[in-house]
Coordinates of C-alpha atoms in Angstrom, one line a residue:
M1 CA 0.0 0.0 0.0
T2 CA 1.4 3.4 -1.1
N3 CA 1.4 6.4 1.2
S4 CA 0.7 9.0 -1.5
L5 CA -1.3 9.6 -4.6
L6 CA -1.1 12.0 -7.5
L7 CA -3.6 14.9 -7.4
E8 CA -4.2 16.9 -10.5
I9 CA -6.6 19.9 -10.6
V10 CA -7.5 20.8 -14.2
T11 CA -9.4 23.8 -15.4
P12 CA -10.3 24.8 -19.0
E13 CA -7.2 27.0 -19.1
K14 CA -4.5 24.8 -17.6
I15 CA -3.4 22.3 -14.9
K16 CA -3.6 24.4 -11.8
F17 CA -2.1 21.8 -9.4
S18 CA -0.2 18.6 -9.9
S19 CA 1.6 16.9 -7.0
K20 CA 1.9 13.8 -4.9
V21 CA -0.2 14.2 -1.8
G22 CA -1.2 12.2 1.2
I23 CA -4.9 13.1 1.4
V24 CA -7.6 15.0 -0.5
L25 CA -10.7 16.5 1.0
A26 CA -13.0 17.6 -1.8
P27 CA -16.4 19.4 -1.8
G28 CA -18.8 16.8 -3.2
E29 CA -22.4 17.5 -4.1
E30 CA -23.6 15.4 -1.1
G31 CA -20.9 16.5 1.3
Y32 CA -17.1 16.4 1.6
L33 CA -15.2 13.4 0.1
G34 CA -12.2 12.1 2.0
I35 CA -9.7 10.4 -0.3
L36 CA -6.6 8.5 0.9
P37 CA -4.1 6.5 -1.2
S38 CA -5.5 3.2 -2.5
H39 CA -9.0 4.6 -2.4
A40 CA -11.6 2.6 -4.4
P41 CA -12.4 3.9 -7.9
L42 CA -14.9 6.7 -7.8
L43 CA -16.5 9.3 -10.1
A44 CA -18.5 12.1 -8.5
A45 CA -19.8 15.6 -9.0
L46 CA -18.2 18.5 -7.1
R47 CA -19.7 21.7 -5.9
E48 CA -18.0 25.0 -5.6
G49 CA -15.9 25.0 -2.3
D50 CA -12.7 24.5 -0.5
L51 CA -10.5 21.6 -1.6
W52 CA -7.9 20.7 1.0
T53 CA -4.9 18.5 0.7
R54 CA -1.6 17.8 2.5
R55 CA 1.8 17.5 0.9
D56 CA 5.0 17.0 3.0
Q57 CA 3.1 17.8 6.3
K58 CA 1.9 21.1 4.7
E59 CA -1.8 21.9 4.3
I60 CA -2.8 23.3 0.9
H61 CA -6.2 24.9 0.3
L62 CA -7.7 25.7 -3.1
A63 CA -10.9 27.4 -3.9
I64 CA -12.5 25.4 -6.7
G65 CA -15.6 25.8 -8.9
A66 CA -18.1 23.1 -9.7
G67 CA -16.9 20.1 -11.6
F68 CA -16.1 16.4 -11.3
I69 CA -13.6 14.2 -9.5
Q70 CA -12.2 10.9 -10.7
V71 CA -10.5 8.7 -8.2
T72 CA -8.3 5.6 -8.8
P73 CA -6.1 4.0 -6.1
E74 CA -3.1 6.0 -7.3
K75 CA -4.5 9.2 -8.7
V76 CA -7.2 11.9 -8.2
I77 CA -8.2 14.1 -11.1
V78 CA -10.4 17.1 -10.4
L79 CA -12.0 18.8 -13.5
S80 CA -13.2 22.2 -12.4
E81 CA -14.6 25.4 -14.0
W82 CA -11.9 27.3 -12.1
A83 CA -9.4 26.9 -9.3
E84 CA -7.2 29.2 -7.2
R85 CA -4.6 28.3 -4.6
G86 CA -5.1 30.0 -1.3
E87 CA -1.6 31.2 -1.2
D88 CA -2.2 33.0 -4.5
L89 CA -5.2 35.0 -3.2
D90 CA -4.9 38.4 -1.5
S91 CA -7.6 38.6 1.2
A92 CA -7.3 42.5 1.4
V93 CA -8.0 42.8 -2.4
L94 CA -10.9 40.3 -2.1
E95 CA -12.4 42.1 0.9
S96 CA -12.3 45.4 -1.0
A97 CA -14.0 43.7 -4.0
L98 CA -16.6 42.2 -1.7
R99 CA -17.5 45.7 -0.4
V100 CA -18.0 46.9 -4.0
H101 CA -20.1 43.9 -4.9
E102 CA -22.3 44.3 -1.8
E103 CA -22.8 48.0 -2.6
N104 CA -23.7 47.1 -6.2
L105 CA -26.2 44.5 -4.8
R106 CA -27.9 47.1 -2.7
K107 CA -28.3 49.3 -5.8
C108 CA -29.4 46.5 -8.0
T109 CA -32.9 46.6 -9.6
S110 CA -32.8 43.6 -11.9
D111 CA -33.5 40.1 -10.7
D112 CA -30.9 38.6 -13.1
Q113 CA -28.3 41.1 -12.0
R114 CA -29.1 40.4 -8.4
K115 CA -28.6 36.6 -8.9
E116 CA -25.3 37.2 -10.6
L117 CA -24.1 39.5 -7.9
E118 CA -25.2 37.1 -5.1
M119 CA -23.1 34.3 -6.9
I120 CA -20.1 36.6 -7.2
I121 CA -20.4 37.5 -3.5
Q122 CA -20.6 33.9 -2.4
R123 CA -17.5 33.1 -4.6
T124 CA -15.6 36.0 -3.2
L125 CA -16.4 34.9 0.4
L126 CA -15.1 31.4 -0.4
K127 CA -11.9 32.9 -1.8
I128 CA -11.5 35.0 1.3
R129 CA -11.9 31.9 3.6
V130 CA -9.4 29.9 1.5
S131 CA -6.9 32.8 1.4
K132 CA -6.9 33.0 5.2
Q133 CA -6.3 29.2 5.5
A134 CA -3.2 29.4 3.3

């Protein structure tokens, strides 16, 4: 039994993360999925959320969009609309953007625009949480 597995996080633009890790905790549609080396094969839908992993005793957090996860005993592939590493996110910039989005939401008159702004606010809050865990 091996003590690591390859984790690849792929977006339409590029491979955002590729490394041997010891554990993956991913935001599944029905709750978080915990994956260790030698996990049984699995294919599942992912929701937008915080994906957590550990490499060399260091925790790594990524904010990811909705997508899919494929698990084999040796490898985990995450296909996501978008992904950003917590260490690459600036919480001060995100908090400033959040204030702008919240102000725009207060001024909003269109239902479609309101839904779009609410989604942007939720995504920004996720990124803020992940940036503070990095």
